[in-house]
Amino acid sequence: MTAGTPSALPLADVIVVALEQAVAAPLATRHLADLGARVIKIERLGEGDFARNYDDAVHGLASHFVWLNRGKESIALDLKSEEGRAAARALIAKADVFVQNSAPGAATRLGLDAETLRAADPRLVMVNISGYGTEGPRRDRKAYDMLIQAESGLISVTGTPDTATKTGVPSADIAAGLYATNSVLAALFRRERTGEGATVDVSMFDATAEWLGHPMYVQMYAGRQIPRMGLSHASIAPYNAFPTRDGQILIGVQNDRGWQRLIGEVLKRPDLVHDPSFRTNVLRVANRAACDQLVADETRAWTTAELDDRLAAAGVPAAQLNDMRGLIDHPQLSARDRWREVDTPAGPVRAILPPMTFQDVELAMGAVPDLGEHTDGVLGELGYSPGDIDRLCLDGVAGRPAQAASGRPSEPVDPAP
């Protein structure tokens, strides 16, 4: 696979405009940028996407922002001003896709709602990402990942028996962002055949509810809430972390054949393969404590490395429990050449290739933009003269990097090429 030319990227020549912040929409549009789309991010003067200020872990830049915003252009506009809104509308008029996850009702108040924009351009694909959707009693509520995890019931099935816990990454945001990406791709494909764009609504609540299909069906049809299981699984056993001579290893047996291989081949207890208490998964779940204790008594005989090799040779699913340093140093990433460098305003940083691997072209991994870095260039493409852009910046309608970060007018500069 080679890096290839930009025209070989799947979304080459697709223009995406994003009025976005935090995680859900930026994740969706970053995937579109990786796939070759030109993504232009509208940010507010002074603060920009508020994820820029979550932390300063990456050479002074926020880790969330670096993760979610590579390959985009940043234009800083004051959308409370008529001139700022006019510039935004002119920009969207040239776009194939508009993605927004502003506060409930904000896009409509700005005149950037689907009804208005698609009346002017029926080919536009517009994706609205919200917390709870367009109807219902929580429609107008602001929503963040933790709140959606709680309302959807995700937290009720995550954690240990003693402690409910939200997931360690923003699952509700990520779910909504991925469904938004899928929606854009589907809508663009349909537009190629019909000429019509689309209005798509993706809610974090709906996306998270979709991910909860298993515990939801258990509740609806078996009448029970699945318990919080820590590393274990409510419907499968053995499925947990088990001790070794020098640590622990995770083992997840998915079916009865796996149990036979684990207990008979790996742990050398063929006498227990057909034990009436453990012969089927239903029986093993019913006798989980005894099953887990049996496996734990046997796994203690090997080191983690020895047992890992034995499990792999027998085809029994297993894994070592890594932390973030373990992920960064994982031989699977280095052996497959998954690391690249991405430019940022603070210098190059490491990043992992996108998970969608095309055999004929390497996906794009563009630079992380400074706030307002592309204001001059984008406005120039819209027909604004250098003098017009200088005036908008001096009036606080648009912003260049130094001004956009402070919210103060900056000295005029030559427009970007």
CSV table of C-alpha atoms in Angstrom, one decimal:
chain,number,residue,atom,x,y,z
A,1,MET,CA,0.0,0.0,0.0
A,2,THR,CA,1.3,3.5,-0.9
A,3,ALA,CA,0.3,6.9,0.3
A,4,GLY,CA,-1.2,7.5,-3.1
A,5,THR,CA,-2.4,10.8,-4.6
A,6,PRO,CA,-5.2,12.8,-3.0
A,7,SER,CA,-7.5,12.1,-5.9
A,8,ALA,CA,-7.3,8.4,-5.1
A,9,LEU,CA,-8.8,8.9,-1.6
A,10,PRO,CA,-12.4,7.7,-1.4
A,11,LEU,CA,-13.9,11.2,-0.5
A,12,ALA,CA,-11.7,13.3,-2.8
A,13,ASP,CA,-13.4,16.5,-3.9
A,14,VAL,CA,-16.1,16.2,-1.2
A,15,ILE,CA,-16.4,19.4,0.8
A,16,VAL,CA,-17.6,19.2,4.4
A,17,VAL,CA,-18.4,22.2,6.6
A,18,ALA,CA,-18.7,21.6,10.3
A,19,LEU,CA,-20.1,23.7,13.1
A,20,GLU,CA,-18.9,21.4,15.8
A,21,GLN,CA,-17.4,21.1,19.2
A,22,ALA,CA,-16.3,18.5,21.8
A,23,VAL,CA,-16.3,14.9,20.5
A,24,ALA,CA,-19.3,13.5,18.6
A,25,ALA,CA,-19.3,15.7,15.5
A,26,PRO,CA,-15.5,16.2,15.4
A,27,LEU,CA,-15.0,12.5,15.4
A,28,ALA,CA,-17.4,12.1,12.5
A,29,THR,CA,-15.8,14.8,10.4
A,30,ARG,CA,-12.2,13.6,11.3
A,31,HIS,CA,-13.1,10.3,9.8
A,32,LEU,CA,-14.4,12.1,6.7
A,33,ALA,CA,-11.1,14.1,6.5
A,34,ASP,CA,-9.1,10.8,6.8
A,35,LEU,CA,-11.1,9.5,3.9
A,36,GLY,CA,-10.1,12.5,1.8
A,37,ALA,CA,-12.8,15.0,2.3
A,38,ARG,CA,-11.9,18.7,2.7
A,39,VAL,CA,-13.3,19.6,6.1
A,40,ILE,CA,-13.7,23.2,7.1
A,41,LYS,CA,-14.4,23.7,10.7
A,42,ILE,CA,-16.2,26.9,11.8
A,43,GLU,CA,-15.0,28.0,15.3
A,44,ARG,CA,-16.0,30.8,17.5
A,45,LEU,CA,-13.6,33.7,18.2
A,46,GLY,CA,-11.7,33.7,21.5
A,47,GLU,CA,-12.4,30.1,22.5
A,48,GLY,CA,-13.0,28.0,19.4
A,49,ASP,CA,-14.1,24.5,19.9
A,50,PHE,CA,-14.1,24.3,23.7
A,51,ALA,CA,-12.3,20.9,23.5
A,52,ARG,CA,-9.2,23.0,22.7
A,53,ASN,CA,-9.1,23.8,26.4
A,54,TYR,CA,-9.8,20.5,28.0
A,55,ASP,CA,-6.1,20.0,28.9
A,56,ASP,CA,-2.6,20.8,27.7
A,57,ALA,CA,-1.2,17.3,27.5
A,58,VAL,CA,0.2,17.3,24.0
A,59,HIS,CA,3.0,19.8,23.9
A,60,GLY,CA,0.5,22.4,25.4
A,61,LEU,CA,-2.4,21.3,23.2
A,62,ALA,CA,-5.5,19.5,24.3
A,63,SER,CA,-5.4,15.7,23.8
A,64,HIS,CA,-9.0,15.5,22.7
A,65,PHE,CA,-8.6,18.3,20.1
A,66,VAL,CA,-5.4,16.7,18.7
A,67,TRP,CA,-7.2,13.3,18.5
A,68,LEU,CA,-10.3,14.6,16.8
A,69,ASN,CA,-9.3,17.4,14.5
A,70,ARG,CA,-6.5,16.5,12.3
A,71,GLY,CA,-6.9,17.1,8.6
A,72,LYS,CA,-9.3,20.0,9.0
A,73,GLU,CA,-9.2,23.7,8.2
A,74,SER,CA,-10.2,26.2,10.9
A,75,ILE,CA,-12.1,29.4,10.1
A,76,ALA,CA,-13.0,31.6,13.1
A,77,LEU,CA,-16.3,33.5,12.8
A,78,ASP,CA,-18.6,35.4,15.1
A,79,LEU,CA,-21.9,33.9,14.1
A,80,LYS,CA,-23.8,36.3,16.3
A,81,SER,CA,-23.0,38.9,13.7
A,82,GLU,CA,-25.0,39.1,10.4
A,83,GLU,CA,-21.7,39.3,8.5
A,84,GLY,CA,-20.4,36.2,10.2
A,85,ARG,CA,-23.6,34.3,9.5
A,86,ALA,CA,-23.5,35.5,5.8
A,87,ALA,CA,-19.9,34.1,5.5
A,88,ALA,CA,-21.0,30.8,7.0
A,89,ARG,CA,-24.0,30.5,4.6
A,90,ALA,CA,-21.7,31.3,1.7
A,91,LEU,CA,-19.3,28.6,2.8
A,92,ILE,CA,-22.1,26.0,3.3
A,93,ALA,CA,-23.5,26.9,-0.2
A,94,LYS,CA,-20.2,25.5,-1.6
A,95,ALA,CA,-20.3,22.3,0.5
A,96,ASP,CA,-21.6,18.8,-0.1
A,97,VAL,CA,-22.1,18.1,3.6
A,98,PHE,CA,-22.9,20.2,6.7
A,99,VAL,CA,-22.5,18.6,10.1
A,100,GLN,CA,-23.4,20.4,13.3
A,101,ASN,CA,-23.8,19.6,17.0
A,102,SER,CA,-24.5,23.0,18.4
A,103,ALA,CA,-26.7,23.4,21.4
A,104,PRO,CA,-30.4,22.6,20.9
A,105,GLY,CA,-32.1,25.2,18.7
A,106,ALA,CA,-28.9,27.1,18.1
A,107,ALA,CA,-28.6,26.2,14.4
A,108,THR,CA,-32.2,27.3,13.8
A,109,ARG,CA,-31.6,30.6,15.5
A,110,LEU,CA,-28.6,31.2,13.3
A,111,GLY,CA,-30.5,30.4,10.1
A,112,LEU,CA,-28.4,27.3,9.6
A,113,ASP,CA,-31.1,24.7,10.0
A,114,ALA,CA,-31.8,22.0,7.5
A,115,GLU,CA,-35.1,23.5,6.2
A,116,THR,CA,-33.4,26.8,5.3
A,117,LEU,CA,-30.2,25.4,3.9
A,118,ARG,CA,-31.7,22.6,1.9
A,119,ALA,CA,-34.3,24.9,0.4
A,120,ALA,CA,-31.4,26.7,-1.1
A,121,ASP,CA,-29.5,23.5,-2.1
A,122,PRO,CA,-31.5,20.3,-2.2
A,123,ARG,CA,-28.3,18.3,-2.8
A,124,LEU,CA,-26.9,19.3,0.6
A,125,VAL,CA,-26.4,16.4,3.0
A,126,MET,CA,-27.0,17.9,6.5
A,127,VAL,CA,-26.3,15.9,9.7
A,128,ASN,CA,-27.6,17.2,13.0
A,129,ILE,CA,-26.1,15.5,16.1
A,130,SER,CA,-27.9,16.1,19.4
A,131,GLY,CA,-28.2,14.6,22.8
A,132,TYR,CA,-31.7,13.3,22.7
A,133,GLY,CA,-33.1,13.9,19.2
A,134,THR,CA,-35.7,16.2,17.7
A,135,GLU,CA,-38.7,15.3,19.8
A,136,GLY,CA,-39.6,14.1,23.3
A,137,PRO,CA,-39.4,15.6,26.7
A,138,ARG,CA,-35.6,15.9,26.7
A,139,ARG,CA,-35.3,17.4,23.3
A,140,ASP,CA,-34.0,20.7,24.5
A,141,ARG,CA,-31.7,19.4,27.2
A,142,LYS,CA,-28.0,19.9,26.9
A,143,ALA,CA,-26.3,16.5,26.9
A,144,TYR,CA,-22.8,15.4,27.6
A,145,ASP,CA,-21.3,11.9,27.4
A,146,MET,CA,-21.6,11.0,31.1
A,147,LEU,CA,-25.2,12.2,31.2
A,148,ILE,CA,-26.2,10.1,28.2
A,149,GLN,CA,-24.4,7.1,29.6
A,150,ALA,CA,-26.5,7.5,32.8
A,151,GLU,CA,-29.9,8.2,31.1
A,152,SER,CA,-29.5,5.4,28.6
A,153,GLY,CA,-28.7,2.8,31.3
A,154,LEU,CA,-25.1,2.2,30.1
A,155,ILE,CA,-23.7,3.0,33.5
A,156,SER,CA,-26.1,0.4,35.1
A,157,VAL,CA,-24.3,-2.4,33.3
A,158,THR,CA,-20.7,-1.0,33.5
A,159,GLY,CA,-18.4,-1.4,36.5
A,160,THR,CA,-18.1,-3.9,39.4
A,161,PRO,CA,-20.9,-5.4,41.5
A,162,ASP,CA,-20.2,-2.8,44.1
A,163,THR,CA,-19.6,0.3,41.9
A,164,ALA,CA,-21.4,1.6,38.8
A,165,THR,CA,-18.9,3.3,36.5
A,166,LYS,CA,-19.0,5.2,33.2
A,167,THR,CA,-16.8,3.9,30.5
A,168,GLY,CA,-13.3,5.2,30.4
A,169,VAL,CA,-13.7,6.7,27.0
A,170,PRO,CA,-16.7,8.8,25.8
A,171,SER,CA,-18.8,5.9,24.4
A,172,ALA,CA,-22.0,7.9,23.8
A,173,ASP,CA,-20.1,10.5,21.9
A,174,ILE,CA,-18.1,8.0,19.9
A,175,ALA,CA,-21.3,6.0,19.1
A,176,ALA,CA,-23.0,9.1,17.8
A,177,GLY,CA,-20.0,10.2,15.8
A,178,LEU,CA,-19.6,6.8,14.1
A,179,TYR,CA,-23.3,6.7,13.1
A,180,ALA,CA,-23.0,10.2,11.8
A,181,THR,CA,-20.1,9.2,9.6
A,182,ASN,CA,-22.0,6.2,8.3
A,183,SER,CA,-25.0,8.4,7.6
A,184,VAL,CA,-22.9,10.9,5.5
A,185,LEU,CA,-21.4,8.0,3.4
A,186,ALA,CA,-24.9,6.5,2.8
A,187,ALA,CA,-26.4,9.8,1.9
A,188,LEU,CA,-23.6,10.7,-0.5
A,189,PHE,CA,-24.0,7.3,-2.1
A,190,ARG,CA,-27.7,7.8,-2.5
A,191,ARG,CA,-27.2,11.3,-3.9
A,192,GLU,CA,-25.0,9.8,-6.6
A,193,ARG,CA,-28.0,7.8,-7.8
A,194,THR,CA,-30.9,10.2,-7.1
A,195,GLY,CA,-29.4,13.7,-7.1
A,196,GLU,CA,-31.1,14.4,-3.7
A,197,GLY,CA,-29.3,15.3,-0.5
A,198,ALA,CA,-30.5,14.4,2.9
A,199,THR,CA,-31.3,15.6,6.4
A,200,VAL,CA,-30.1,13.2,9.0
A,201,ASP,CA,-30.6,13.4,12.8
A,202,VAL,CA,-28.3,11.3,15.0
A,203,SER,CA,-28.8,11.5,18.8
A,204,MET,CA,-26.3,10.3,21.3
A,205,PHE,CA,-29.1,8.7,23.3
A,206,ASP,CA,-30.3,6.7,20.3
A,207,ALA,CA,-26.8,5.6,19.4
A,208,THR,CA,-26.1,4.5,22.9
A,209,ALA,CA,-29.4,2.7,23.2
A,210,GLU,CA,-28.5,0.8,20.0
A,211,TRP,CA,-25.3,-0.4,21.7
A,212,LEU,CA,-27.3,-1.8,24.7
A,213,GLY,CA,-29.2,-4.3,22.7
A,214,HIS,CA,-28.1,-7.4,24.7
A,215,PRO,CA,-29.0,-6.1,28.2
A,216,MET,CA,-32.1,-4.5,26.9
A,217,TYR,CA,-33.5,-7.7,25.4
A,218,VAL,CA,-32.6,-9.6,28.6
A,219,GLN,CA,-34.7,-7.1,30.6
A,220,MET,CA,-37.6,-7.1,28.1
A,221,TYR,CA,-37.9,-10.8,27.6
A,222,ALA,CA,-36.3,-12.4,30.7
A,223,GLY,CA,-37.4,-9.8,33.1
A,224,ARG,CA,-34.0,-9.2,34.7
A,225,GLN,CA,-31.4,-6.5,34.8
A,226,ILE,CA,-28.0,-7.9,33.9
A,227,PRO,CA,-25.6,-7.4,36.8
A,228,ARG,CA,-22.4,-5.3,36.6
A,229,MET,CA,-19.7,-7.9,36.1
A,230,GLY,CA,-16.4,-6.1,36.1
A,231,LEU,CA,-14.2,-8.0,33.6
A,232,SER,CA,-16.7,-10.9,33.5
A,233,HIS,CA,-19.7,-11.5,31.2
A,234,ALA,CA,-23.3,-11.9,32.3
A,235,SER,CA,-24.0,-14.6,29.7
A,236,ILE,CA,-20.7,-16.5,29.3
A,237,ALA,CA,-18.4,-18.4,31.5
A,238,PRO,CA,-15.5,-18.7,32.0
A,239,TYR,CA,-14.9,-15.1,31.0
A,240,ASN,CA,-12.7,-13.2,33.3
A,241,ALA,CA,-9.2,-12.4,34.5
A,242,PHE,CA,-7.4,-15.5,36.0
A,243,PRO,CA,-4.2,-15.6,38.1
A,244,THR,CA,-0.9,-16.9,36.7
A,245,ARG,CA,2.3,-17.6,38.5
A,246,ASP,CA,3.5,-14.1,37.8
A,247,GLY,CA,0.4,-12.0,37.1
A,248,GLN,CA,-2.9,-12.6,35.4
A,249,ILE,CA,-4.4,-13.3,32.0
A,250,LEU,CA,-7.9,-12.7,30.5
A,251,ILE,CA,-9.7,-15.8,29.1
A,252,GLY,CA,-13.0,-15.7,27.3
A,253,VAL,CA,-14.6,-19.0,26.3
A,254,GLN,CA,-17.3,-18.4,23.8
A,255,ASN,CA,-18.7,-21.9,23.3
A,256,ASP,CA,-18.6,-25.5,24.6
A,257,ARG,CA,-15.8,-26.5,22.1
A,258,GLY,CA,-13.7,-23.7,23.6
A,259,TRP,CA,-14.3,-25.0,27.1
A,260,GLN,CA,-13.2,-28.5,26.0
A,261,ARG,CA,-10.0,-27.1,24.6
A,262,LEU,CA,-9.3,-24.9,27.6
A,263,ILE,CA,-9.9,-27.5,30.3
A,264,GLY,CA,-8.7,-30.6,28.3
A,265,GLU,CA,-5.8,-29.3,26.2
A,266,VAL,CA,-4.5,-26.1,27.9
A,267,LEU,CA,-5.1,-26.9,31.6
A,268,LYS,CA,-4.6,-30.7,31.2
A,269,ARG,CA,-7.7,-31.7,33.0
A,270,PRO,CA,-9.5,-34.0,30.4
A,271,ASP,CA,-11.3,-35.6,33.3
A,272,LEU,CA,-13.4,-32.4,33.7
A,273,VAL,CA,-14.3,-31.9,30.1
A,274,HIS,CA,-17.7,-33.5,30.5
A,275,ASP,CA,-18.3,-32.7,34.2
A,276,PRO,CA,-22.1,-32.3,34.6
A,277,SER,CA,-21.7,-29.0,36.3
A,278,PHE,CA,-19.7,-27.4,33.5
A,279,ARG,CA,-20.5,-29.3,30.3
A,280,THR,CA,-22.5,-26.5,28.7
A,281,ASN,CA,-22.3,-22.7,28.8
A,282,VAL,CA,-25.7,-22.5,30.5
A,283,LEU,CA,-24.4,-24.8,33.3
A,284,ARG,CA,-21.1,-22.9,33.6
A,285,VAL,CA,-23.0,-19.6,34.0
A,286,ALA,CA,-25.3,-21.2,36.6
A,287,ASN,CA,-22.2,-22.5,38.5
A,288,ARG,CA,-20.0,-19.5,37.7
A,289,ALA,CA,-18.2,-19.2,41.0
A,290,ALA,CA,-17.2,-22.9,41.0
A,291,CYS,CA,-16.2,-22.7,37.3
A,292,ASP,CA,-14.1,-19.6,37.8
A,293,GLN,CA,-12.4,-21.1,40.9
A,294,LEU,CA,-11.7,-24.3,39.0
A,295,VAL,CA,-10.0,-22.5,36.1
A,296,ALA,CA,-8.1,-20.2,38.5
A,297,ASP,CA,-6.7,-23.1,40.5
A,298,GLU,CA,-5.3,-24.5,37.2
A,299,THR,CA,-4.0,-21.3,35.6
A,300,ARG,CA,-1.8,-20.6,38.6
A,301,ALA,CA,0.6,-23.3,37.5
A,302,TRP,CA,1.9,-21.3,34.5
A,303,THR,CA,3.5,-18.0,33.9
A,304,THR,CA,1.5,-15.5,31.9
A,305,ALA,CA,3.7,-15.9,28.9
A,306,GLU,CA,3.6,-19.7,29.0
A,307,LEU,CA,-0.2,-19.7,29.4
A,308,ASP,CA,-0.6,-17.1,26.7
A,309,ASP,CA,1.3,-19.4,24.3
A,310,ARG,CA,-0.7,-22.5,25.3
A,311,LEU,CA,-4.0,-20.7,24.9
A,312,ALA,CA,-3.1,-19.3,21.5
A,313,ALA,CA,-1.9,-22.8,20.3
A,314,ALA,CA,-5.2,-24.3,21.4
A,315,GLY,CA,-7.3,-21.5,19.8
A,316,VAL,CA,-8.7,-20.4,23.1
A,317,PRO,CA,-9.4,-16.6,23.1
A,318,ALA,CA,-7.1,-14.8,25.6
A,319,ALA,CA,-5.4,-11.5,26.1
A,320,GLN,CA,-3.0,-9.7,28.4
A,321,LEU,CA,-4.3,-6.8,30.4
A,322,ASN,CA,-2.4,-3.7,29.1
A,323,ASP,CA,-2.4,-0.1,30.2
A,324,MET,CA,-1.9,2.8,27.9
A,325,ARG,CA,1.9,2.3,27.9
A,326,GLY,CA,1.2,-1.3,26.9
A,327,LEU,CA,-0.9,-0.1,24.0
A,328,ILE,CA,1.7,2.5,22.8
A,329,ASP,CA,4.4,-0.2,22.9
A,330,HIS,CA,2.2,-3.0,21.6
A,331,PRO,CA,4.1,-5.1,19.0
A,332,GLN,CA,0.9,-5.5,16.9
A,333,LEU,CA,1.0,-1.7,16.1
A,334,SER,CA,4.8,-1.6,15.4
A,335,ALA,CA,4.8,-4.8,13.3
A,336,ARG,CA,2.0,-3.5,11.1
A,337,ASP,CA,3.6,0.0,10.7
A,338,ARG,CA,0.5,1.7,12.2
A,339,TRP,CA,2.3,4.8,13.5
A,340,ARG,CA,2.6,8.1,11.6
A,341,GLU,CA,3.4,11.7,12.5
A,342,VAL,CA,0.9,14.5,12.2
A,343,ASP,CA,1.7,18.2,12.2
A,344,THR,CA,0.2,20.5,14.9
A,345,PRO,CA,0.7,24.1,15.9
A,346,ALA,CA,3.0,22.8,18.6
A,347,GLY,CA,5.1,20.5,16.3
A,348,PRO,CA,4.7,17.0,15.0
A,349,VAL,CA,3.0,14.3,17.2
A,350,ARG,CA,2.5,10.6,16.8
A,351,ALA,CA,-0.8,9.2,15.7
A,352,ILE,CA,-2.2,5.8,14.7
A,353,LEU,CA,-3.4,5.2,11.2
A,354,PRO,CA,-7.2,5.2,10.8
A,355,PRO,CA,-8.8,1.8,11.4
A,356,MET,CA,-10.2,1.7,7.8
A,357,THR,CA,-7.4,0.3,5.8
A,358,PHE,CA,-7.7,0.6,2.0
A,359,GLN,CA,-5.3,-1.7,0.1
A,360,ASP,CA,-4.7,0.8,-2.7
A,361,VAL,CA,-4.2,4.1,-0.9
A,362,GLU,CA,-3.2,5.2,2.6
A,363,LEU,CA,-5.8,7.4,4.1
A,364,ALA,CA,-5.0,11.1,4.8
A,365,MET,CA,-3.7,12.2,8.2
A,366,GLY,CA,-3.6,16.0,7.8
A,367,ALA,CA,-2.4,18.6,10.2
A,368,VAL,CA,-4.2,19.7,13.4
A,369,PRO,CA,-5.2,23.4,12.7
A,370,ASP,CA,-4.6,26.4,14.8
A,371,LEU,CA,-7.7,28.4,15.7
A,372,GLY,CA,-8.5,30.6,12.7
A,373,GLU,CA,-5.5,29.3,10.7
A,374,HIS,CA,-7.4,29.2,7.4
A,375,THR,CA,-9.7,32.2,7.8
A,376,ASP,CA,-7.9,34.2,5.2
A,377,GLY,CA,-7.7,31.4,2.6
A,378,VAL,CA,-11.3,30.3,3.0
A,379,LEU,CA,-12.8,33.8,2.9
A,380,GLY,CA,-10.7,34.6,-0.1
A,381,GLU,CA,-12.1,31.6,-1.9
A,382,LEU,CA,-15.6,32.9,-1.1
A,383,GLY,CA,-14.8,36.2,-2.9
A,384,TYR,CA,-13.7,38.4,-0.1
A,385,SER,CA,-10.9,40.7,-0.9
A,386,PRO,CA,-7.8,41.1,1.3
A,387,GLY,CA,-9.2,44.5,2.4
A,388,ASP,CA,-12.6,42.9,3.2
A,389,ILE,CA,-10.9,40.2,5.3
A,390,ASP,CA,-8.8,42.8,7.1
A,391,ARG,CA,-12.0,44.7,8.0
A,392,LEU,CA,-13.8,41.6,9.2
A,393,CYS,CA,-10.9,40.7,11.4
A,394,LEU,CA,-10.6,44.2,12.8
A,395,ASP,CA,-14.3,44.4,13.4
A,396,GLY,CA,-14.2,41.1,15.3
A,397,VAL,CA,-16.4,39.2,12.8
A,398,ALA,CA,-13.6,36.9,11.7
A,399,GLY,CA,-10.4,35.9,13.3
A,400,ARG,CA,-6.8,34.9,12.4
A,401,PRO,CA,-4.8,32.7,14.8
A,402,ALA,CA,-3.4,35.3,17.2
A,403,GLN,CA,-6.7,37.2,17.3
A,404,ALA,CA,-8.9,34.1,17.3
A,405,ALA,CA,-7.2,32.8,20.4
A,406,SER,CA,-7.6,36.1,22.2
A,407,GLY,CA,-10.8,37.4,20.8
A,408,ARG,CA,-9.0,40.7,19.9
A,409,PRO,CA,-8.5,42.1,16.5
A,410,SER,CA,-5.1,41.4,14.9
A,411,GLU,CA,-3.0,43.3,12.5
A,412,PRO,CA,-3.8,42.7,8.9
A,413,VAL,CA,-1.7,40.0,7.2
A,414,ASP,CA,-1.4,38.9,3.6
A,415,PRO,CA,-4.2,36.5,2.7
A,416,ALA,CA,-3.3,32.8,2.6
A,417,PRO,CA,-2.6,31.4,-0.8
